[in-house]
PDB file of N, CA and C in Angstrom:
ATOM      1  N   MET A   1      33.434 -22.652 -15.454  1.00  0.00           N
ATOM      2  CA  MET A   1      32.463 -21.797 -15.972  1.00  0.00           C
ATOM      3  C   MET A   1      31.332 -22.479 -16.624  1.00  0.00           C
ATOM      4  N   SER A   2      31.490 -23.735 -17.014  1.00  0.00           N
ATOM      5  CA  SER A   2      30.468 -24.457 -17.721  1.00  0.00           C
ATOM      6  C   SER A   2      29.257 -24.645 -16.886  1.00  0.00           C
ATOM      7  N   TRP A   3      29.404 -24.813 -15.546  1.00  0.00           N
ATOM      8  CA  TRP A   3      28.297 -24.975 -14.629  1.00  0.00           C
ATOM      9  C   TRP A   3      27.424 -23.732 -14.598  1.00  0.00           C
ATOM     10  N   LEU A   4      28.117 -22.526 -14.657  1.00  0.00           N
ATOM     11  CA  LEU A   4      27.407 -21.268 -14.689  1.00  0.00           C
ATOM     12  C   LEU A   4      26.564 -21.181 -15.928  1.00  0.00           C
ATOM     13  N   TRP A   5      27.127 -21.545 -17.116  1.00  0.00           N
ATOM     14  CA  TRP A   5      26.385 -21.474 -18.347  1.00  0.00           C
ATOM     15  C   TRP A   5      25.228 -22.483 -18.335  1.00  0.00           C
ATOM     16  N   ALA A   6      25.381 -23.591 -17.668  1.00  0.00           N
ATOM     17  CA  ALA A   6      24.322 -24.537 -17.559  1.00  0.00           C
ATOM     18  C   ALA A   6      23.139 -23.960 -16.745  1.00  0.00           C
ATOM     19  N   ILE A   7      23.457 -23.250 -15.689  1.00  0.00           N
ATOM     20  CA  ILE A   7      22.436 -22.620 -14.837  1.00  0.00           C
ATOM     21  C   ILE A   7      21.700 -21.554 -15.629  1.00  0.00           C
ATOM     22  N   ILE A   8      22.466 -20.732 -16.361  1.00  0.00           N
ATOM     23  CA  ILE A   8      21.884 -19.575 -17.165  1.00  0.00           C
ATOM     24  C   ILE A   8      21.023 -20.148 -18.292  1.00  0.00           C
ATOM     25  N   VAL A   9      21.515 -21.120 -19.016  1.00  0.00           N
ATOM     26  CA  VAL A   9      20.700 -21.775 -20.075  1.00  0.00           C
ATOM     27  C   VAL A   9      19.494 -22.450 -19.516  1.00  0.00           C
ATOM     28  N   GLY A  10      19.645 -23.144 -18.400  1.00  0.00           N
ATOM     29  CA  GLY A  10      18.506 -23.831 -17.727  1.00  0.00           C
ATOM     30  C   GLY A  10      17.439 -22.811 -17.298  1.00  0.00           C
ATOM     31  N   LEU A  11      17.829 -21.657 -16.818  1.00  0.00           N
ATOM     32  CA  LEU A  11      16.912 -20.586 -16.340  1.00  0.00           C
ATOM     33  C   LEU A  11      16.120 -20.125 -17.570  1.00  0.00           C
ATOM     34  N   VAL A  12      16.866 -19.767 -18.630  1.00  0.00           N
ATOM     35  CA  VAL A  12      16.227 -19.246 -19.839  1.00  0.00           C
ATOM     36  C   VAL A  12      15.288 -20.189 -20.528  1.00  0.00           C
ATOM     37  N   LEU A  13      15.787 -21.483 -20.673  1.00  0.00           N
ATOM     38  CA  LEU A  13      14.948 -22.445 -21.326  1.00  0.00           C
ATOM     39  C   LEU A  13      13.789 -22.807 -20.457  1.00  0.00           C
ATOM     40  N   GLY A  14      13.937 -22.939 -19.171  1.00  0.00           N
ATOM     41  CA  GLY A  14      12.863 -23.243 -18.252  1.00  0.00           C
ATOM     42  C   GLY A  14      11.732 -22.135 -18.278  1.00  0.00           C
ATOM     43  N   VAL A  15      12.139 -20.896 -18.201  1.00  0.00           N
ATOM     44  CA  VAL A  15      11.152 -19.805 -18.289  1.00  0.00           C
ATOM     45  C   VAL A  15      10.480 -19.755 -19.573  1.00  0.00           C
ATOM     46  N   ILE A  16      11.150 -19.968 -20.727  1.00  0.00           N
ATOM     47  CA  ILE A  16      10.501 -19.986 -22.015  1.00  0.00           C
ATOM     48  C   ILE A  16       9.591 -21.189 -22.104  1.00  0.00           C
ATOM     49  N   ALA A  17       9.968 -22.362 -21.595  1.00  0.00           N
ATOM     50  CA  ALA A  17       9.102 -23.478 -21.591  1.00  0.00           C
ATOM     51  C   ALA A  17       7.829 -23.260 -20.787  1.00  0.00           C
ATOM     52  N   ARG A  18       7.916 -22.621 -19.676  1.00  0.00           N
ATOM     53  CA  ARG A  18       6.771 -22.324 -18.843  1.00  0.00           C
ATOM     54  C   ARG A  18       5.844 -21.363 -19.600  1.00  0.00           C
ATOM     55  N   ALA A  19       6.449 -20.411 -20.372  1.00  0.00           N
ATOM     56  CA  ALA A  19       5.572 -19.480 -21.141  1.00  0.00           C
ATOM     57  C   ALA A  19       4.864 -20.170 -22.258  1.00  0.00           C
ATOM     58  N   ILE A  20       5.520 -21.169 -22.836  1.00  0.00           N
ATOM     59  CA  ILE A  20       4.898 -21.878 -23.978  1.00  0.00           C
ATOM     60  C   ILE A  20       3.742 -22.839 -23.498  1.00  0.00           C
ATOM     61  N   LEU A  21       3.955 -23.423 -22.331  1.00  0.00           N
ATOM     62  CA  LEU A  21       2.953 -24.396 -21.911  1.00  0.00           C
ATOM     63  C   LEU A  21       1.679 -23.677 -21.471  1.00  0.00           C
ATOM     64  N   PRO A  22       0.500 -24.179 -21.812  1.00  0.00           N
ATOM     65  CA  PRO A  22      -0.739 -23.554 -21.364  1.00  0.00           C
ATOM     66  C   PRO A  22      -0.989 -23.740 -19.915  1.00  0.00           C
ATOM     67  N   GLY A  23      -1.716 -22.846 -19.344  1.00  0.00           N
ATOM     68  CA  GLY A  23      -2.023 -22.849 -17.936  1.00  0.00           C
ATOM     69  C   GLY A  23      -0.912 -22.357 -17.043  1.00  0.00           C
ATOM     70  N   LYS A  24      -1.124 -22.507 -15.746  1.00  0.00           N
ATOM     71  CA  LYS A  24      -0.088 -22.030 -14.787  1.00  0.00           C
ATOM     72  C   LYS A  24       0.651 -23.278 -14.220  1.00  0.00           C
ATOM     73  N   GLN A  25       1.946 -23.090 -14.242  1.00  0.00           N
ATOM     74  CA  GLN A  25       2.778 -24.164 -13.650  1.00  0.00           C
ATOM     75  C   GLN A  25       3.097 -23.688 -12.227  1.00  0.00           C
ATOM     76  N   ASP A  26       2.782 -24.520 -11.233  1.00  0.00           N
ATOM     77  CA  ASP A  26       3.024 -24.187  -9.875  1.00  0.00           C
ATOM     78  C   ASP A  26       4.336 -24.830  -9.352  1.00  0.00           C
ATOM     79  N   ILE A  27       5.419 -24.615 -10.109  1.00  0.00           N
ATOM     80  CA  ILE A  27       6.736 -25.099  -9.705  1.00  0.00           C
ATOM     81  C   ILE A  27       7.559 -23.844  -9.283  1.00  0.00           C
ATOM     82  N   PRO A  28       8.466 -24.042  -8.279  1.00  0.00           N
ATOM     83  CA  PRO A  28       9.306 -22.938  -7.963  1.00  0.00           C
ATOM     84  C   PRO A  28      10.381 -22.637  -8.965  1.00  0.00           C
ATOM     85  N   LEU A  29      10.967 -21.498  -8.909  1.00  0.00           N
ATOM     86  CA  LEU A  29      11.956 -21.030  -9.842  1.00  0.00           C
ATOM     87  C   LEU A  29      13.198 -22.017  -9.877  1.00  0.00           C
ATOM     88  N   TRP A  30      13.663 -22.423  -8.729  1.00  0.00           N
ATOM     89  CA  TRP A  30      14.822 -23.334  -8.626  1.00  0.00           C
ATOM     90  C   TRP A  30      14.538 -24.618  -9.445  1.00  0.00           C
ATOM     91  N   LEU A  31      13.255 -25.139  -9.353  1.00  0.00           N
ATOM     92  CA  LEU A  31      12.897 -26.326 -10.057  1.00  0.00           C
ATOM     93  C   LEU A  31      12.737 -26.095 -11.523  1.00  0.00           C
ATOM     94  N   THR A  32      12.362 -24.838 -11.887  1.00  0.00           N
ATOM     95  CA  THR A  32      12.320 -24.508 -13.320  1.00  0.00           C
ATOM     96  C   THR A  32      13.711 -24.496 -13.931  1.00  0.00           C
ATOM     97  N   VAL A  33      14.684 -24.004 -13.171  1.00  0.00           N
ATOM     98  CA  VAL A  33      16.110 -24.036 -13.640  1.00  0.00           C
ATOM     99  C   VAL A  33      16.542 -25.443 -13.816  1.00  0.00           C
ATOM    100  N   ILE A  34      16.272 -26.290 -12.873  1.00  0.00           N
ATOM    101  CA  ILE A  34      16.706 -27.702 -12.942  1.00  0.00           C
ATOM    102  C   ILE A  34      16.042 -28.407 -14.155  1.00  0.00           C
ATOM    103  N   PHE A  35      14.710 -28.180 -14.357  1.00  0.00           N
ATOM    104  CA  PHE A  35      14.041 -28.776 -15.528  1.00  0.00           C
ATOM    105  C   PHE A  35      14.528 -28.180 -16.787  1.00  0.00           C
ATOM    106  N   GLY A  36      14.931 -26.909 -16.845  1.00  0.00           N
ATOM    107  CA  GLY A  36      15.535 -26.339 -18.028  1.00  0.00           C
ATOM    108  C   GLY A  36      16.826 -26.975 -18.352  1.00  0.00           C
ATOM    109  N   ILE A  37      17.675 -27.207 -17.338  1.00  0.00           N
ATOM    110  CA  ILE A  37      19.031 -27.851 -17.475  1.00  0.00           C
ATOM    111  C   ILE A  37      18.763 -29.293 -18.064  1.00  0.00           C
ATOM    112  N   LEU A  38      17.832 -30.019 -17.475  1.00  0.00           N
ATOM    113  CA  LEU A  38      17.509 -31.414 -17.871  1.00  0.00           C
ATOM    114  C   LEU A  38      16.973 -31.432 -19.326  1.00  0.00           C
ATOM    115  N   GLY A  39      16.151 -30.434 -19.667  1.00  0.00           N
ATOM    116  CA  GLY A  39      15.660 -30.354 -21.037  1.00  0.00           C
ATOM    117  C   GLY A  39      16.729 -30.066 -21.982  1.00  0.00           C
ATOM    118  N   SER A  40      17.679 -29.210 -21.600  1.00  0.00           N
ATOM    119  CA  SER A  40      18.839 -28.886 -22.451  1.00  0.00           C
ATOM    120  C   SER A  40      19.684 -30.164 -22.686  1.00  0.00           C
ATOM    121  N   ILE A  41      19.935 -30.961 -21.619  1.00  0.00           N
ATOM    122  CA  ILE A  41      20.640 -32.142 -21.757  1.00  0.00           C
ATOM    123  C   ILE A  41      19.964 -33.136 -22.728  1.00  0.00           C
ATOM    124  N   LEU A  42      18.596 -33.239 -22.520  1.00  0.00           N
ATOM    125  CA  LEU A  42      17.807 -34.111 -23.428  1.00  0.00           C
ATOM    126  C   LEU A  42      17.889 -33.699 -24.836  1.00  0.00           C
ATOM    127  N   GLY A  43      17.755 -32.328 -25.078  1.00  0.00           N
ATOM    128  CA  GLY A  43      17.812 -31.788 -26.481  1.00  0.00           C
ATOM    129  C   GLY A  43      19.224 -32.020 -27.074  1.00  0.00           C
ATOM    130  N   ASN A  44      20.289 -31.865 -26.300  1.00  0.00           N
ATOM    131  CA  ASN A  44      21.636 -32.173 -26.801  1.00  0.00           C
ATOM    132  C   ASN A  44      21.796 -33.663 -27.133  1.00  0.00           C
ATOM    133  N   ALA A  45      21.231 -34.516 -26.334  1.00  0.00           N
ATOM    134  CA  ALA A  45      21.328 -35.968 -26.604  1.00  0.00           C
ATOM    135  C   ALA A  45      20.635 -36.306 -27.947  1.00  0.00           C
ATOM    136  N   VAL A  46      19.479 -35.705 -28.139  1.00  0.00           N
ATOM    137  CA  VAL A  46      18.766 -35.996 -29.363  1.00  0.00           C
ATOM    138  C   VAL A  46      19.489 -35.426 -30.555  1.00  0.00           C
ATOM    139  N   ALA A  47      20.034 -34.264 -30.458  1.00  0.00           N
ATOM    140  CA  ALA A  47      20.819 -33.576 -31.469  1.00  0.00           C
ATOM    141  C   ALA A  47      22.045 -34.369 -31.848  1.00  0.00           C
ATOM    142  N   THR A  48      22.690 -34.972 -30.862  1.00  0.00           N
ATOM    143  CA  THR A  48      23.875 -35.862 -31.112  1.00  0.00           C
ATOM    144  C   THR A  48      23.394 -37.093 -31.739  1.00  0.00           C
ATOM    145  N   TRP A  49      22.300 -37.667 -31.347  1.00  0.00           N
ATOM    146  CA  TRP A  49      21.756 -38.927 -31.928  1.00  0.00           C
ATOM    147  C   TRP A  49      21.410 -38.761 -33.377  1.00  0.00           C
ATOM    148  N   ILE A  50      20.832 -37.625 -33.817  1.00  0.00           N
ATOM    149  CA  ILE A  50      20.503 -37.432 -35.141  1.00  0.00           C
ATOM    150  C   ILE A  50      21.613 -36.707 -36.022  1.00  0.00           C
ATOM    151  N   GLY A  51      22.697 -36.343 -35.313  1.00  0.00           N
ATOM    152  CA  GLY A  51      23.911 -35.811 -36.045  1.00  0.00           C
ATOM    153  C   GLY A  51      23.857 -34.372 -36.326  1.00  0.00           C
ATOM    154  N   VAL A  52      23.167 -33.548 -35.566  1.00  0.00           N
ATOM    155  CA  VAL A  52      23.154 -32.118 -35.835  1.00  0.00           C
ATOM    156  C   VAL A  52      23.631 -31.325 -34.560  1.00  0.00           C
ATOM    157  N   ASN A  53      24.499 -31.961 -33.743  1.00  0.00           N
ATOM    158  CA  ASN A  53      24.859 -31.296 -32.510  1.00  0.00           C
ATOM    159  C   ASN A  53      25.987 -30.202 -32.786  1.00  0.00           C
ATOM    160  N   ASP A  54      26.702 -30.319 -33.857  1.00  0.00           N
ATOM    161  CA  ASP A  54      27.814 -29.384 -34.129  1.00  0.00           C
ATOM    162  C   ASP A  54      27.791 -29.078 -35.628  1.00  0.00           C
ATOM    163  N   THR A  55      27.310 -27.908 -35.952  1.00  0.00           N
ATOM    164  CA  THR A  55      27.203 -27.537 -37.368  1.00  0.00           C
ATOM    165  C   THR A  55      27.971 -26.194 -37.459  1.00  0.00           C
ATOM    166  N   LYS A  56      28.140 -25.744 -38.796  1.00  0.00           N
ATOM    167  CA  LYS A  56      28.806 -24.446 -38.944  1.00  0.00           C
ATOM    168  C   LYS A  56      27.838 -23.350 -38.630  1.00  0.00           C
ATOM    169  N   GLY A  57      28.369 -22.346 -37.952  1.00  0.00           N
ATOM    170  CA  GLY A  57      27.442 -21.238 -37.601  1.00  0.00           C
ATOM    171  C   GLY A  57      26.620 -21.532 -36.354  1.00  0.00           C
ATOM    172  N   ILE A  58      25.431 -20.957 -36.246  1.00  0.00           N
ATOM    173  CA  ILE A  58      24.587 -21.152 -35.045  1.00  0.00           C
ATOM    174  C   ILE A  58      23.825 -22.506 -35.248  1.00  0.00           C
ATOM    175  N   ASP A  59      23.852 -23.264 -34.192  1.00  0.00           N
ATOM    176  CA  ASP A  59      23.190 -24.562 -34.191  1.00  0.00           C
ATOM    177  C   ASP A  59      21.718 -24.402 -33.922  1.00  0.00           C
ATOM    178  N   TRP A  60      20.872 -23.933 -34.835  1.00  0.00           N
ATOM    179  CA  TRP A  60      19.495 -23.646 -34.615  1.00  0.00           C
ATOM    180  C   TRP A  60      18.766 -24.863 -34.297  1.00  0.00           C
ATOM    181  N   ILE A  61      19.041 -25.987 -34.967  1.00  0.00           N
ATOM    182  CA  ILE A  61      18.228 -27.241 -34.776  1.00  0.00           C
ATOM    183  C   ILE A  61      18.520 -27.748 -33.324  1.00  0.00           C
ATOM    184  N   ARG A  62      19.806 -27.653 -32.937  1.00  0.00           N
ATOM    185  CA  ARG A  62      20.112 -28.147 -31.552  1.00  0.00           C
ATOM    186  C   ARG A  62      19.417 -27.275 -30.556  1.00  0.00           C
ATOM    187  N   HIS A  63      19.356 -25.931 -30.755  1.00  0.00           N
ATOM    188  CA  HIS A  63      18.694 -25.061 -29.789  1.00  0.00           C
ATOM    189  C   HIS A  63      17.173 -25.327 -29.755  1.00  0.00           C
ATOM    190  N   LEU A  64      16.603 -25.595 -30.868  1.00  0.00           N
ATOM    191  CA  LEU A  64      15.212 -25.917 -30.937  1.00  0.00           C
ATOM    192  C   LEU A  64      14.952 -27.224 -30.206  1.00  0.00           C
ATOM    193  N   LEU A  65      15.783 -28.226 -30.401  1.00  0.00           N
ATOM    194  CA  LEU A  65      15.650 -29.457 -29.740  1.00  0.00           C
ATOM    195  C   LEU A  65      15.784 -29.283 -28.208  1.00  0.00           C
ATOM    196  N   GLN A  66      16.684 -28.388 -27.776  1.00  0.00           N
ATOM    197  CA  GLN A  66      16.864 -28.095 -26.344  1.00  0.00           C
ATOM    198  C   GLN A  66      15.541 -27.507 -25.810  1.00  0.00           C
ATOM    199  N   LEU A  67      14.979 -26.524 -26.587  1.00  0.00           N
ATOM    200  CA  LEU A  67      13.681 -25.930 -26.154  1.00  0.00           C
ATOM    201  C   LEU A  67      12.612 -26.979 -26.024  1.00  0.00           C
ATOM    202  N   ILE A  68      12.461 -27.825 -27.063  1.00  0.00           N
ATOM    203  CA  ILE A  68      11.424 -28.844 -27.006  1.00  0.00           C
ATOM    204  C   ILE A  68      11.673 -29.812 -25.779  1.00  0.00           C
ATOM    205  N   GLY A  69      12.966 -30.130 -25.581  1.00  0.00           N
ATOM    206  CA  GLY A  69      13.198 -30.962 -24.388  1.00  0.00           C
ATOM    207  C   GLY A  69      12.792 -30.314 -23.121  1.00  0.00           C
ATOM    208  N   ALA A  70      13.064 -28.945 -22.981  1.00  0.00           N
ATOM    209  CA  ALA A  70      12.689 -28.204 -21.817  1.00  0.00           C
ATOM    210  C   ALA A  70      11.176 -28.187 -21.608  1.00  0.00           C
ATOM    211  N   VAL A  71      10.424 -28.062 -22.753  1.00  0.00           N
ATOM    212  CA  VAL A  71       8.985 -28.008 -22.672  1.00  0.00           C
ATOM    213  C   VAL A  71       8.473 -29.339 -22.159  1.00  0.00           C
ATOM    214  N   VAL A  72       9.010 -30.465 -22.657  1.00  0.00           N
ATOM    215  CA  VAL A  72       8.567 -31.811 -22.283  1.00  0.00           C
ATOM    216  C   VAL A  72       8.931 -32.014 -20.762  1.00  0.00           C
ATOM    217  N   VAL A  73      10.150 -31.659 -20.400  1.00  0.00           N
ATOM    218  CA  VAL A  73      10.559 -31.901 -19.017  1.00  0.00           C
ATOM    219  C   VAL A  73       9.732 -30.981 -18.018  1.00  0.00           C
ATOM    220  N   VAL A  74       9.488 -29.740 -18.394  1.00  0.00           N
ATOM    221  CA  VAL A  74       8.746 -28.834 -17.540  1.00  0.00           C
ATOM    222  C   VAL A  74       7.255 -29.378 -17.408  1.00  0.00           C
ATOM    223  N   GLY A  75       6.712 -29.788 -18.530  1.00  0.00           N
ATOM    224  CA  GLY A  75       5.349 -30.335 -18.503  1.00  0.00           C
ATOM    225  C   GLY A  75       5.212 -31.545 -17.644  1.00  0.00           C
ATOM    226  N   VAL A  76       6.089 -32.510 -17.817  1.00  0.00           N
ATOM    227  CA  VAL A  76       6.087 -33.762 -16.978  1.00  0.00           C
ATOM    228  C   VAL A  76       6.463 -33.479 -15.572  1.00  0.00           C
ATOM    229  N   GLY A  77       7.504 -32.606 -15.436  1.00  0.00           N
ATOM    230  CA  GLY A  77       7.924 -32.238 -14.063  1.00  0.00           C
ATOM    231  C   GLY A  77       6.820 -31.529 -13.239  1.00  0.00           C
ATOM    232  N   ASP A  78       6.102 -30.600 -13.867  1.00  0.00           N
ATOM    233  CA  ASP A  78       5.012 -29.965 -13.164  1.00  0.00           C
ATOM    234  C   ASP A  78       3.990 -30.917 -12.691  1.00  0.00           C
ATOM    235  N   THR A  79       3.645 -31.889 -13.554  1.00  0.00           N
ATOM    236  CA  THR A  79       2.622 -32.904 -13.167  1.00  0.00           C
ATOM    237  C   THR A  79       3.155 -33.712 -12.026  1.00  0.00           C
ATOM    238  N   LEU A  80       4.393 -34.162 -12.052  1.00  0.00           N
ATOM    239  CA  LEU A  80       4.994 -34.871 -10.958  1.00  0.00           C
ATOM    240  C   LEU A  80       5.055 -34.065  -9.652  1.00  0.00           C
ATOM    241  N   TRP A  81       5.406 -32.800  -9.775  1.00  0.00           N
ATOM    242  CA  TRP A  81       5.534 -31.914  -8.668  1.00  0.00           C
ATOM    243  C   TRP A  81       4.163 -31.783  -7.942  1.00  0.00           C
ATOM    244  N   GLN A  82       3.098 -31.590  -8.771  1.00  0.00           N
ATOM    245  CA  GLN A  82       1.770 -31.505  -8.229  1.00  0.00           C
ATOM    246  C   GLN A  82       1.363 -32.750  -7.535  1.00  0.00           C
ATOM    247  N   SER A  83       1.680 -33.949  -8.086  1.00  0.00           N
ATOM    248  CA  SER A  83       1.292 -35.150  -7.464  1.00  0.00           C
ATOM    249  C   SER A  83       2.088 -35.363  -6.157  1.00  0.00           C
ATOM    250  N   ILE A  84       3.312 -34.996  -6.117  1.00  0.00           N
ATOM    251  CA  ILE A  84       4.117 -35.086  -4.920  1.00  0.00           C
ATOM    252  C   ILE A  84       3.614 -34.188  -3.821  1.00  0.00           C
ATOM    253  N   ARG A  85       3.261 -32.959  -4.191  1.00  0.00           N
ATOM    254  CA  ARG A  85       2.813 -31.930  -3.318  1.00  0.00           C
ATOM    255  C   ARG A  85       1.404 -32.155  -2.891  1.00  0.00           C
ATOM    256  N   GLY A  86       0.607 -32.943  -3.667  1.00  0.00           N
ATOM    257  CA  GLY A  86      -0.744 -33.277  -3.294  1.00  0.00           C
ATOM    258  C   GLY A  86      -1.727 -32.096  -3.651  1.00  0.00           C
ATOM    259  N   ASN A  87      -1.276 -31.197  -4.453  1.00  0.00           N
ATOM    260  CA  ASN A  87      -2.074 -30.057  -4.923  1.00  0.00           C
ATOM    261  C   ASN A  87      -2.975 -30.453  -6.114  1.00  0.00           C
ATOM    262  N   LYS A  88      -4.231 -29.948  -6.130  1.00  0.00           N
ATOM    263  CA  LYS A  88      -4.990 -30.123  -7.278  1.00  0.00           C
ATOM    264  C   LYS A  88      -4.639 -29.133  -8.233  1.00  0.00           C
ATOM    265  N   ARG A  89      -4.636 -29.546  -9.557  1.00  0.00           N
ATOM    266  CA  ARG A  89      -4.287 -28.591 -10.652  1.00  0.00           C
ATOM    267  C   ARG A  89      -5.368 -27.519 -10.795  1.00  0.00           C
ATOM    268  N   ARG A  90      -4.812 -26.239 -10.919  1.00  0.00           N
ATOM    269  CA  ARG A  90      -5.772 -25.161 -11.103  1.00  0.00           C
ATOM    270  C   ARG A  90      -5.637 -24.782 -12.695  1.00  0.00           C
ATOM    271  N   THR A  91      -6.836 -24.542 -13.268  1.00  0.00           N
ATOM    272  CA  THR A  91      -6.863 -24.239 -14.643  1.00  0.00           C
ATOM    273  C   THR A  91      -7.234 -22.790 -14.862  1.00  0.00           C
TER     274      THR A  91
END
């Protein structure tokens, strides 16, 4: 079941990250999910590194770090996707 949660969290974080970033991201939904999963993993790694990965109650700092990671990965991933596809960025 953990893979299913990873997909769900990746979808939610990826969509929120796309909404936060300015402009239009021309990446497909499946890539948004993958970028959201990678951002979640990145956020969890940072949370573990600074020691806030497991706290009592809701881990708000970890969730915020996961969202920040998803924003970074979606932003960088969109740029890479555009360069691979050869499309010029629309603003």
